[in-house]
PDB file of C-alpha atoms in Angstrom:
ATOM      1  CA  MET D   1     -45.596 -31.256  22.077  1.00  0.00           C
ATOM      2  CA  LYS D   2     -49.299 -32.018  22.192  1.00  0.00           C
ATOM      3  CA  VAL D   3     -50.096 -32.273  25.895  1.00  0.00           C
ATOM      4  CA  VAL D   4     -53.261 -33.023  27.834  1.00  0.00           C
ATOM      5  CA  VAL D   5     -53.321 -31.658  31.402  1.00  0.00           C
ATOM      6  CA  VAL D   6     -56.055 -33.032  33.665  1.00  0.00           C
ATOM      7  CA  GLY D   7     -57.093 -30.933  36.627  1.00  0.00           C
ATOM      8  CA  ALA D   8     -56.145 -27.691  34.932  1.00  0.00           C
ATOM      9  CA  SER D   9     -58.850 -25.319  36.193  1.00  0.00           C
ATOM     10  CA  SER D  10     -56.931 -24.447  39.364  1.00  0.00           C
ATOM     11  CA  GLY D  11     -53.873 -25.056  41.453  1.00  0.00           C
ATOM     12  CA  LEU D  12     -50.804 -26.965  40.264  1.00  0.00           C
ATOM     13  CA  GLY D  13     -52.626 -28.362  37.211  1.00  0.00           C
ATOM     14  CA  ARG D  14     -53.486 -24.861  36.036  1.00  0.00           C
ATOM     15  CA  CYS D  15     -49.876 -23.711  36.599  1.00  0.00           C
ATOM     16  CA  ILE D  16     -48.536 -26.654  34.598  1.00  0.00           C
ATOM     17  CA  GLY D  17     -51.038 -26.362  31.726  1.00  0.00           C
ATOM     18  CA  VAL D  18     -50.711 -22.591  31.337  1.00  0.00           C
ATOM     19  CA  SER D  19     -46.906 -22.697  31.519  1.00  0.00           C
ATOM     20  CA  LEU D  20     -46.607 -25.472  28.946  1.00  0.00           C
ATOM     21  CA  GLY D  21     -48.824 -23.459  26.596  1.00  0.00           C
ATOM     22  CA  GLN D  22     -46.749 -20.349  27.137  1.00  0.00           C
ATOM     23  CA  ARG D  23     -43.617 -22.365  26.326  1.00  0.00           C
ATOM     24  CA  GLY D  24     -45.063 -23.221  22.914  1.00  0.00           C
ATOM     25  CA  ASP D  25     -46.705 -26.594  23.465  1.00  0.00           C
ATOM     26  CA  GLN D  26     -50.170 -27.344  22.152  1.00  0.00           C
ATOM     27  CA  VAL D  27     -52.241 -27.959  25.253  1.00  0.00           C
ATOM     28  CA  ALA D  28     -55.666 -29.292  26.055  1.00  0.00           C
ATOM     29  CA  LEU D  29     -56.783 -28.307  29.553  1.00  0.00           C
ATOM     30  CA  LEU D  30     -59.239 -30.688  31.165  1.00  0.00           C
ATOM     31  CA  ALA D  31     -61.307 -30.152  34.319  1.00  0.00           C
ATOM     32  CA  ARG D  32     -64.787 -30.575  35.692  1.00  0.00           C
ATOM     33  CA  ARG D  33     -65.358 -26.798  35.919  1.00  0.00           C
ATOM     34  CA  LYS D  34     -65.186 -25.785  32.260  1.00  0.00           C
ATOM     35  CA  ASP D  35     -66.148 -22.170  33.049  1.00  0.00           C
ATOM     36  CA  ARG D  36     -62.877 -21.746  34.967  1.00  0.00           C
ATOM     37  CA  LEU D  37     -60.921 -23.229  32.076  1.00  0.00           C
ATOM     38  CA  ALA D  38     -61.796 -20.280  29.850  1.00  0.00           C
ATOM     39  CA  ASP D  39     -59.368 -17.922  31.629  1.00  0.00           C
ATOM     40  CA  ALA D  40     -56.719 -20.651  31.811  1.00  0.00           C
ATOM     41  CA  THR D  41     -56.801 -21.238  28.091  1.00  0.00           C
ATOM     42  CA  LYS D  42     -56.483 -17.492  27.461  1.00  0.00           C
ATOM     43  CA  ASP D  43     -53.406 -17.435  29.671  1.00  0.00           C
ATOM     44  CA  ALA D  44     -51.969 -20.557  27.962  1.00  0.00           C
ATOM     45  CA  GLY D  45     -51.996 -18.823  24.598  1.00  0.00           C
ATOM     46  CA  PRO D  46     -53.483 -19.292  21.114  1.00  0.00           C
ATOM     47  CA  GLY D  47     -54.711 -22.758  20.303  1.00  0.00           C
ATOM     48  CA  ALA D  48     -55.153 -23.938  23.876  1.00  0.00           C
ATOM     49  CA  LEU D  49     -58.280 -26.067  24.267  1.00  0.00           C
ATOM     50  CA  ALA D  50     -60.741 -26.166  27.142  1.00  0.00           C
ATOM     51  CA  VAL D  51     -62.387 -29.566  27.593  1.00  0.00           C
ATOM     52  CA  ALA D  52     -64.909 -30.491  30.279  1.00  0.00           C
ATOM     53  CA  CYS D  53     -64.035 -33.682  32.100  1.00  0.00           C
ATOM     54  CA  ASP D  54     -65.295 -35.328  35.280  1.00  0.00           C
ATOM     55  CA  VAL D  55     -62.622 -37.875  36.186  1.00  0.00           C
ATOM     56  CA  THR D  56     -65.066 -39.817  38.327  1.00  0.00           C
ATOM     57  CA  ASP D  57     -67.207 -40.581  35.243  1.00  0.00           C
ATOM     58  CA  GLU D  58     -65.900 -43.181  32.786  1.00  0.00           C
ATOM     59  CA  GLN D  59     -67.755 -41.865  29.756  1.00  0.00           C
ATOM     60  CA  SER D  60     -66.727 -38.282  30.524  1.00  0.00           C
ATOM     61  CA  CYS D  61     -63.057 -39.361  30.594  1.00  0.00           C
ATOM     62  CA  ALA D  62     -63.349 -41.205  27.276  1.00  0.00           C
ATOM     63  CA  ASP D  63     -65.211 -38.312  25.591  1.00  0.00           C
ATOM     64  CA  ALA D  64     -62.762 -35.686  26.930  1.00  0.00           C
ATOM     65  CA  ILE D  65     -59.697 -37.562  25.709  1.00  0.00           C
ATOM     66  CA  GLU D  66     -61.176 -38.049  22.270  1.00  0.00           C
ATOM     67  CA  GLU D  67     -62.085 -34.364  22.043  1.00  0.00           C
ATOM     68  CA  ALA D  68     -58.606 -33.397  23.164  1.00  0.00           C
ATOM     69  CA  ALA D  69     -56.899 -35.758  20.729  1.00  0.00           C
ATOM     70  CA  ALA D  70     -59.045 -34.544  17.869  1.00  0.00           C
ATOM     71  CA  GLY D  71     -58.368 -30.896  18.701  1.00  0.00           C
ATOM     72  CA  LEU D  72     -54.642 -31.364  19.151  1.00  0.00           C
ATOM     73  CA  GLY D  73     -54.167 -33.832  16.338  1.00  0.00           C
ATOM     74  CA  GLY D  74     -52.872 -36.531  18.705  1.00  0.00           C
ATOM     75  CA  ILE D  75     -51.430 -36.759  22.201  1.00  0.00           C
ATOM     76  CA  ASP D  76     -47.678 -36.778  23.015  1.00  0.00           C
ATOM     77  CA  GLY D  77     -47.976 -36.127  26.712  1.00  0.00           C
ATOM     78  CA  LEU D  78     -50.459 -36.570  29.560  1.00  0.00           C
ATOM     79  CA  VAL D  79     -50.293 -34.902  32.964  1.00  0.00           C
ATOM     80  CA  TYR D  80     -52.644 -36.063  35.717  1.00  0.00           C
ATOM     81  CA  ALA D  81     -52.736 -33.302  38.290  1.00  0.00           C
ATOM     82  CA  THR D  82     -56.180 -33.906  39.789  1.00  0.00           C
ATOM     83  CA  GLY D  83     -56.193 -34.745  43.471  1.00  0.00           C
ATOM     84  CA  ILE D  84     -58.033 -34.179  46.739  1.00  0.00           C
ATOM     85  CA  GLY D  85     -56.776 -34.451  50.312  1.00  0.00           C
ATOM     86  CA  PRO D  86     -59.549 -34.654  52.883  1.00  0.00           C
ATOM     87  CA  LEU D  87     -58.351 -33.808  56.409  1.00  0.00           C
ATOM     88  CA  VAL D  88     -60.226 -36.212  58.663  1.00  0.00           C
ATOM     89  CA  ALA D  89     -59.237 -38.313  61.678  1.00  0.00           C
ATOM     90  CA  PHE D  90     -59.185 -41.987  60.696  1.00  0.00           C
ATOM     91  CA  ASP D  91     -62.044 -43.042  62.911  1.00  0.00           C
ATOM     92  CA  LYS D  92     -64.243 -40.369  61.342  1.00  0.00           C
ATOM     93  CA  ILE D  93     -63.561 -41.247  57.660  1.00  0.00           C
ATOM     94  CA  GLY D  94     -66.792 -42.612  56.187  1.00  0.00           C
ATOM     95  CA  ALA D  95     -67.209 -44.750  53.122  1.00  0.00           C
ATOM     96  CA  ALA D  96     -68.170 -41.765  51.021  1.00  0.00           C
ATOM     97  CA  THR D  97     -64.871 -40.002  51.801  1.00  0.00           C
ATOM     98  CA  TRP D  98     -62.849 -43.139  51.049  1.00  0.00           C
ATOM     99  CA  ARG D  99     -64.655 -43.556  47.722  1.00  0.00           C
ATOM    100  CA  GLN D 100     -64.226 -39.890  46.807  1.00  0.00           C
ATOM    101  CA  ALA D 101     -60.481 -40.033  47.455  1.00  0.00           C
ATOM    102  CA  PHE D 102     -59.977 -43.159  45.399  1.00  0.00           C
ATOM    103  CA  ASP D 103     -62.393 -42.062  42.638  1.00  0.00           C
ATOM    104  CA  THR D 104     -60.455 -38.819  42.206  1.00  0.00           C
ATOM    105  CA  ASN D 105     -56.879 -39.742  43.018  1.00  0.00           C
ATOM    106  CA  VAL D 106     -56.642 -43.268  41.578  1.00  0.00           C
ATOM    107  CA  ILE D 107     -59.602 -44.484  39.543  1.00  0.00           C
ATOM    108  CA  GLY D 108     -59.843 -41.210  37.624  1.00  0.00           C
ATOM    109  CA  ALA D 109     -56.157 -41.521  36.677  1.00  0.00           C
ATOM    110  CA  ALA D 110     -56.783 -45.082  35.502  1.00  0.00           C
ATOM    111  CA  LEU D 111     -59.818 -44.093  33.401  1.00  0.00           C
ATOM    112  CA  ILE D 112     -58.071 -41.138  31.788  1.00  0.00           C
ATOM    113  CA  THR D 113     -55.029 -43.261  31.042  1.00  0.00           C
ATOM    114  CA  ALA D 114     -57.062 -46.113  29.540  1.00  0.00           C
ATOM    115  CA  ALA D 115     -58.723 -43.641  27.189  1.00  0.00           C
ATOM    116  CA  ALA D 116     -55.392 -42.036  26.234  1.00  0.00           C
ATOM    117  CA  LEU D 117     -53.418 -45.297  25.748  1.00  0.00           C
ATOM    118  CA  PRO D 118     -54.001 -45.627  21.970  1.00  0.00           C
ATOM    119  CA  HIS D 119     -52.851 -42.049  21.390  1.00  0.00           C
ATOM    120  CA  LEU D 120     -49.812 -42.344  23.686  1.00  0.00           C
ATOM    121  CA  ALA D 121     -48.869 -45.624  22.051  1.00  0.00           C
ATOM    122  CA  ALA D 122     -49.091 -44.079  18.606  1.00  0.00           C
ATOM    123  CA  SER D 123     -46.787 -41.231  19.576  1.00  0.00           C
ATOM    124  CA  GLY D 124     -44.495 -43.122  21.935  1.00  0.00           C
ATOM    125  CA  GLY D 125     -45.626 -40.598  24.463  1.00  0.00           C
ATOM    126  CA  VAL D 126     -45.143 -39.886  28.154  1.00  0.00           C
ATOM    127  CA  ALA D 127     -47.600 -39.693  31.020  1.00  0.00           C
ATOM    128  CA  ALA D 128     -46.828 -37.970  34.343  1.00  0.00           C
ATOM    129  CA  TYR D 129     -48.832 -38.296  37.537  1.00  0.00           C
ATOM    130  CA  LEU D 130     -48.527 -35.934  40.522  1.00  0.00           C
ATOM    131  CA  SER D 131     -47.983 -37.944  43.705  1.00  0.00           C
ATOM    132  CA  SER D 132     -47.117 -36.943  47.246  1.00  0.00           C
ATOM    133  CA  VAL D 133     -44.157 -37.152  49.594  1.00  0.00           C
ATOM    134  CA  SER D 134     -46.534 -38.620  52.188  1.00  0.00           C
ATOM    135  CA  ALA D 135     -46.988 -41.722  50.031  1.00  0.00           C
ATOM    136  CA  SER D 136     -43.320 -42.548  49.673  1.00  0.00           C
ATOM    137  CA  LEU D 137     -40.728 -40.167  51.108  1.00  0.00           C
ATOM    138  CA  THR D 138     -42.000 -39.166  54.546  1.00  0.00           C
ATOM    139  CA  SER D 139     -44.015 -40.789  57.268  1.00  0.00           C
ATOM    140  CA  PRO D 140     -47.751 -40.556  56.495  1.00  0.00           C
ATOM    141  CA  TRP D 141     -49.234 -37.340  57.790  1.00  0.00           C
ATOM    142  CA  PRO D 142     -51.786 -37.960  60.539  1.00  0.00           C
ATOM    143  CA  GLY D 143     -55.236 -36.827  59.465  1.00  0.00           C
ATOM    144  CA  PHE D 144     -54.705 -37.741  55.837  1.00  0.00           C
ATOM    145  CA  ALA D 145     -55.230 -41.489  55.782  1.00  0.00           C
ATOM    146  CA  ALA D 146     -57.541 -41.437  52.740  1.00  0.00           C
ATOM    147  CA  TYR D 147     -55.134 -39.202  50.855  1.00  0.00           C
ATOM    148  CA  ASN D 148     -52.016 -41.122  51.877  1.00  0.00           C
ATOM    149  CA  VAL D 149     -53.469 -44.496  50.951  1.00  0.00           C
ATOM    150  CA  SER D 150     -54.912 -43.307  47.634  1.00  0.00           C
ATOM    151  CA  LYS D 151     -51.627 -41.690  46.586  1.00  0.00           C
ATOM    152  CA  ALA D 152     -49.740 -44.884  47.464  1.00  0.00           C
ATOM    153  CA  ALA D 153     -52.232 -46.718  45.239  1.00  0.00           C
ATOM    154  CA  LEU D 154     -51.575 -44.171  42.486  1.00  0.00           C
ATOM    155  CA  ASP D 155     -47.828 -44.903  42.771  1.00  0.00           C
ATOM    156  CA  LYS D 156     -48.517 -48.612  42.280  1.00  0.00           C
ATOM    157  CA  LEU D 157     -50.790 -47.802  39.322  1.00  0.00           C
ATOM    158  CA  VAL D 158     -47.916 -45.980  37.616  1.00  0.00           C
ATOM    159  CA  GLU D 159     -45.602 -48.948  38.212  1.00  0.00           C
ATOM    160  CA  SER D 160     -48.230 -51.322  36.855  1.00  0.00           C
ATOM    161  CA  LEU D 161     -48.708 -49.250  33.720  1.00  0.00           C
ATOM    162  CA  ARG D 162     -44.948 -49.109  33.190  1.00  0.00           C
ATOM    163  CA  ALA D 163     -44.721 -52.897  33.388  1.00  0.00           C
ATOM    164  CA  GLU D 164     -47.623 -53.524  31.047  1.00  0.00           C
ATOM    165  CA  TYR D 165     -46.934 -50.828  28.417  1.00  0.00           C
ATOM    166  CA  PRO D 166     -43.120 -50.420  28.204  1.00  0.00           C
ATOM    167  CA  ALA D 167     -43.337 -48.391  24.952  1.00  0.00           C
ATOM    168  CA  ILE D 168     -44.988 -45.532  26.865  1.00  0.00           C
ATOM    169  CA  GLY D 169     -43.117 -43.468  29.458  1.00  0.00           C
ATOM    170  CA  PHE D 170     -44.999 -43.508  32.751  1.00  0.00           C
ATOM    171  CA  THR D 171     -43.527 -41.228  35.408  1.00  0.00           C
ATOM    172  CA  ARG D 172     -44.408 -40.565  39.037  1.00  0.00           C
ATOM    173  CA  VAL D 173     -43.776 -36.933  40.035  1.00  0.00           C
ATOM    174  CA  ILE D 174     -43.550 -36.713  43.826  1.00  0.00           C
ATOM    175  CA  VAL D 175     -44.418 -33.213  45.007  1.00  0.00           C
ATOM    176  CA  GLY D 176     -43.571 -31.571  48.338  1.00  0.00           C
ATOM    177  CA  ASP D 177     -45.403 -28.660  49.915  1.00  0.00           C
ATOM    178  CA  CYS D 178     -46.374 -26.202  47.148  1.00  0.00           C
ATOM    179  CA  ALA D 179     -48.993 -23.470  47.244  1.00  0.00           C
ATOM    180  CA  GLY D 180     -49.187 -23.035  43.474  1.00  0.00           C
ATOM    181  CA  GLY D 181     -49.507 -19.543  41.992  1.00  0.00           C
ATOM    182  CA  GLU D 182     -51.854 -16.553  42.423  1.00  0.00           C
ATOM    183  CA  GLY D 183     -55.615 -16.488  42.054  1.00  0.00           C
ATOM    184  CA  ASP D 184     -57.058 -19.578  40.409  1.00  0.00           C
ATOM    185  CA  ALA D 185     -53.507 -20.926  40.144  1.00  0.00           C
ATOM    186  CA  ARG D 186     -53.299 -21.194  43.917  1.00  0.00           C
ATOM    187  CA  THR D 187     -53.799 -24.743  45.185  1.00  0.00           C
ATOM    188  CA  GLU D 188     -57.221 -25.662  46.543  1.00  0.00           C
ATOM    189  CA  PHE D 189     -55.813 -28.595  48.495  1.00  0.00           C
ATOM    190  CA  THR D 190     -57.060 -27.140  51.773  1.00  0.00           C
ATOM    191  CA  HIS D 191     -60.554 -26.383  50.411  1.00  0.00           C
ATOM    192  CA  GLY D 192     -63.232 -27.820  52.665  1.00  0.00           C
ATOM    193  CA  TRP D 193     -60.903 -28.602  55.555  1.00  0.00           C
ATOM    194  CA  ASP D 194     -62.304 -28.509  59.079  1.00  0.00           C
ATOM    195  CA  MET D 195     -60.238 -25.773  60.748  1.00  0.00           C
ATOM    196  CA  GLU D 196     -60.757 -27.278  64.155  1.00  0.00           C
ATOM    197  CA  ALA D 197     -59.337 -30.546  62.873  1.00  0.00           C
ATOM    198  CA  MET D 198     -56.348 -28.737  61.402  1.00  0.00           C
ATOM    199  CA  ALA D 199     -55.708 -26.970  64.696  1.00  0.00           C
ATOM    200  CA  ALA D 200     -55.730 -30.346  66.432  1.00  0.00           C
ATOM    201  CA  PHE D 201     -53.367 -31.992  63.973  1.00  0.00           C
ATOM    202  CA  ARG D 202     -50.835 -29.158  63.487  1.00  0.00           C
ATOM    203  CA  PRO D 203     -48.997 -29.784  66.794  1.00  0.00           C
ATOM    204  CA  ILE D 204     -48.772 -33.484  65.832  1.00  0.00           C
ATOM    205  CA  TRP D 205     -47.299 -32.645  62.414  1.00  0.00           C
ATOM    206  CA  ALA D 206     -44.774 -30.310  64.049  1.00  0.00           C
ATOM    207  CA  LYS D 207     -43.785 -32.869  66.697  1.00  0.00           C
ATOM    208  CA  GLN D 208     -43.204 -35.486  63.986  1.00  0.00           C
ATOM    209  CA  GLY D 209     -41.146 -33.061  61.897  1.00  0.00           C
ATOM    210  CA  LEU D 210     -43.465 -33.200  58.923  1.00  0.00           C
ATOM    211  CA  GLN D 211     -43.952 -29.496  58.241  1.00  0.00           C
ATOM    212  CA  GLY D 212     -40.525 -28.812  56.751  1.00  0.00           C
ATOM    213  CA  GLY D 213     -40.016 -25.583  58.636  1.00  0.00           C
ATOM    214  CA  GLY D 214     -42.765 -23.906  56.671  1.00  0.00           C
ATOM    215  CA  SER D 215     -40.811 -23.972  53.385  1.00  0.00           C
ATOM    216  CA  LEU D 216     -42.843 -24.103  50.187  1.00  0.00           C
ATOM    217  CA  LEU D 217     -41.765 -25.255  46.756  1.00  0.00           C
ATOM    218  CA  ASP D 218     -41.729 -22.594  44.055  1.00  0.00           C
ATOM    219  CA  VAL D 219     -44.277 -23.803  41.534  1.00  0.00           C
ATOM    220  CA  ALA D 220     -41.985 -22.704  38.712  1.00  0.00           C
ATOM    221  CA  GLU D 221     -39.559 -25.436  39.784  1.00  0.00           C
ATOM    222  CA  LEU D 222     -42.292 -28.041  39.608  1.00  0.00           C
ATOM    223  CA  VAL D 223     -43.299 -26.851  36.134  1.00  0.00           C
ATOM    224  CA  GLN D 224     -39.691 -27.102  34.942  1.00  0.00           C
ATOM    225  CA  VAL D 225     -39.430 -30.676  36.218  1.00  0.00           C
ATOM    226  CA  VAL D 226     -42.712 -31.713  34.578  1.00  0.00           C
ATOM    227  CA  ASP D 227     -41.573 -30.120  31.314  1.00  0.00           C
ATOM    228  CA  THR D 228     -38.324 -32.115  31.475  1.00  0.00           C
ATOM    229  CA  VAL D 229     -40.194 -35.355  32.254  1.00  0.00           C
ATOM    230  CA  LEU D 230     -42.434 -34.904  29.232  1.00  0.00           C
ATOM    231  CA  ARG D 231     -39.465 -34.389  26.917  1.00  0.00           C
ATOM    232  CA  CYS D 232     -37.286 -37.185  28.289  1.00  0.00           C
ATOM    233  CA  GLY D 233     -38.835 -39.922  26.198  1.00  0.00           C
ATOM    234  CA  GLY D 234     -39.890 -41.946  29.214  1.00  0.00           C
ATOM    235  CA  SER D 235     -36.392 -42.350  30.648  1.00  0.00           C
ATOM    236  CA  ILE D 236     -37.362 -40.921  34.073  1.00  0.00           C
ATOM    237  CA  PRO D 237     -39.576 -43.378  35.969  1.00  0.00           C
ATOM    238  CA  SER D 238     -39.803 -41.341  39.169  1.00  0.00           C
ATOM    239  CA  VAL D 239     -38.711 -37.896  40.350  1.00  0.00           C
ATOM    240  CA  ALA D 240     -39.201 -35.932  43.543  1.00  0.00           C
ATOM    241  CA  VAL D 241     -39.548 -32.160  43.771  1.00  0.00           C
ATOM    242  CA  THR D 242     -39.486 -30.820  47.308  1.00  0.00           C
ATOM    243  CA  PRO D 243     -38.775 -27.425  48.874  1.00  0.00           C
ATOM    244  CA  ARG D 244     -35.285 -26.621  50.112  1.00  0.00           C
ATOM    245  CA  GLN D 245     -35.164 -26.792  53.882  1.00  0.00           C
ATOM    246  CA  PRO D 246     -34.232 -23.572  55.684  1.00  0.00           C
ATOM    247  CA  ALA D 247     -30.602 -23.282  56.788  1.00  0.00           C
ATOM    248  CA  LEU D 248     -29.814 -23.919  60.426  1.00  0.00           C
ATOM    249  CA  THR D 249     -28.845 -20.838  62.401  1.00  0.00           C
TER     250      THR D 249
END
């Protein structure tokens, strides 16, 4: 398959992009930090492309998709793995934080998809978007209002795309707690968090039963699910991948 992975310079996106390349797919790895994509493309194998893309910029999204499509010779699959999760009490979330969350988690996905639509339509392709358990499966985590709301909006975006473009397979991939891999492949979800805020919210998360006993999803399981979604021909509209809960003793 010819697959574009957005948000592939670090974390889950890097794990997915590199693994797909190692499995034999032709991959284009997109991210804002192109310098960090160099190592990712080496790990992904021969023919992997590194393409600079700022998902908050409409022209950058359009240019990146065209560069990826030209380099790959088309697009069969799209994975949107870009996402940020600011940890801020609701009454302290300013307009800039709300805009950043929606620009990255929702509007960026819409811009990338709009640019990729002609290529996905031509191939009868599949697009997968990483969502969160906090948007649909669990109660919203306190401290993550901007993240929770933006991921819920992303879910509705996927449903809207599915209704408007039935010839393309749009899939929501709901992801539970996952740390990613090692080094640059480790998630940067907690980057920039206020540790004092985290200390204040952790007892609340524990009291509400949101921490899952500390279990983390093996990123290899997530990669396997994404790989299956991309090859299913659009027959999977939504799938959840969460860590197994520890056995009671």
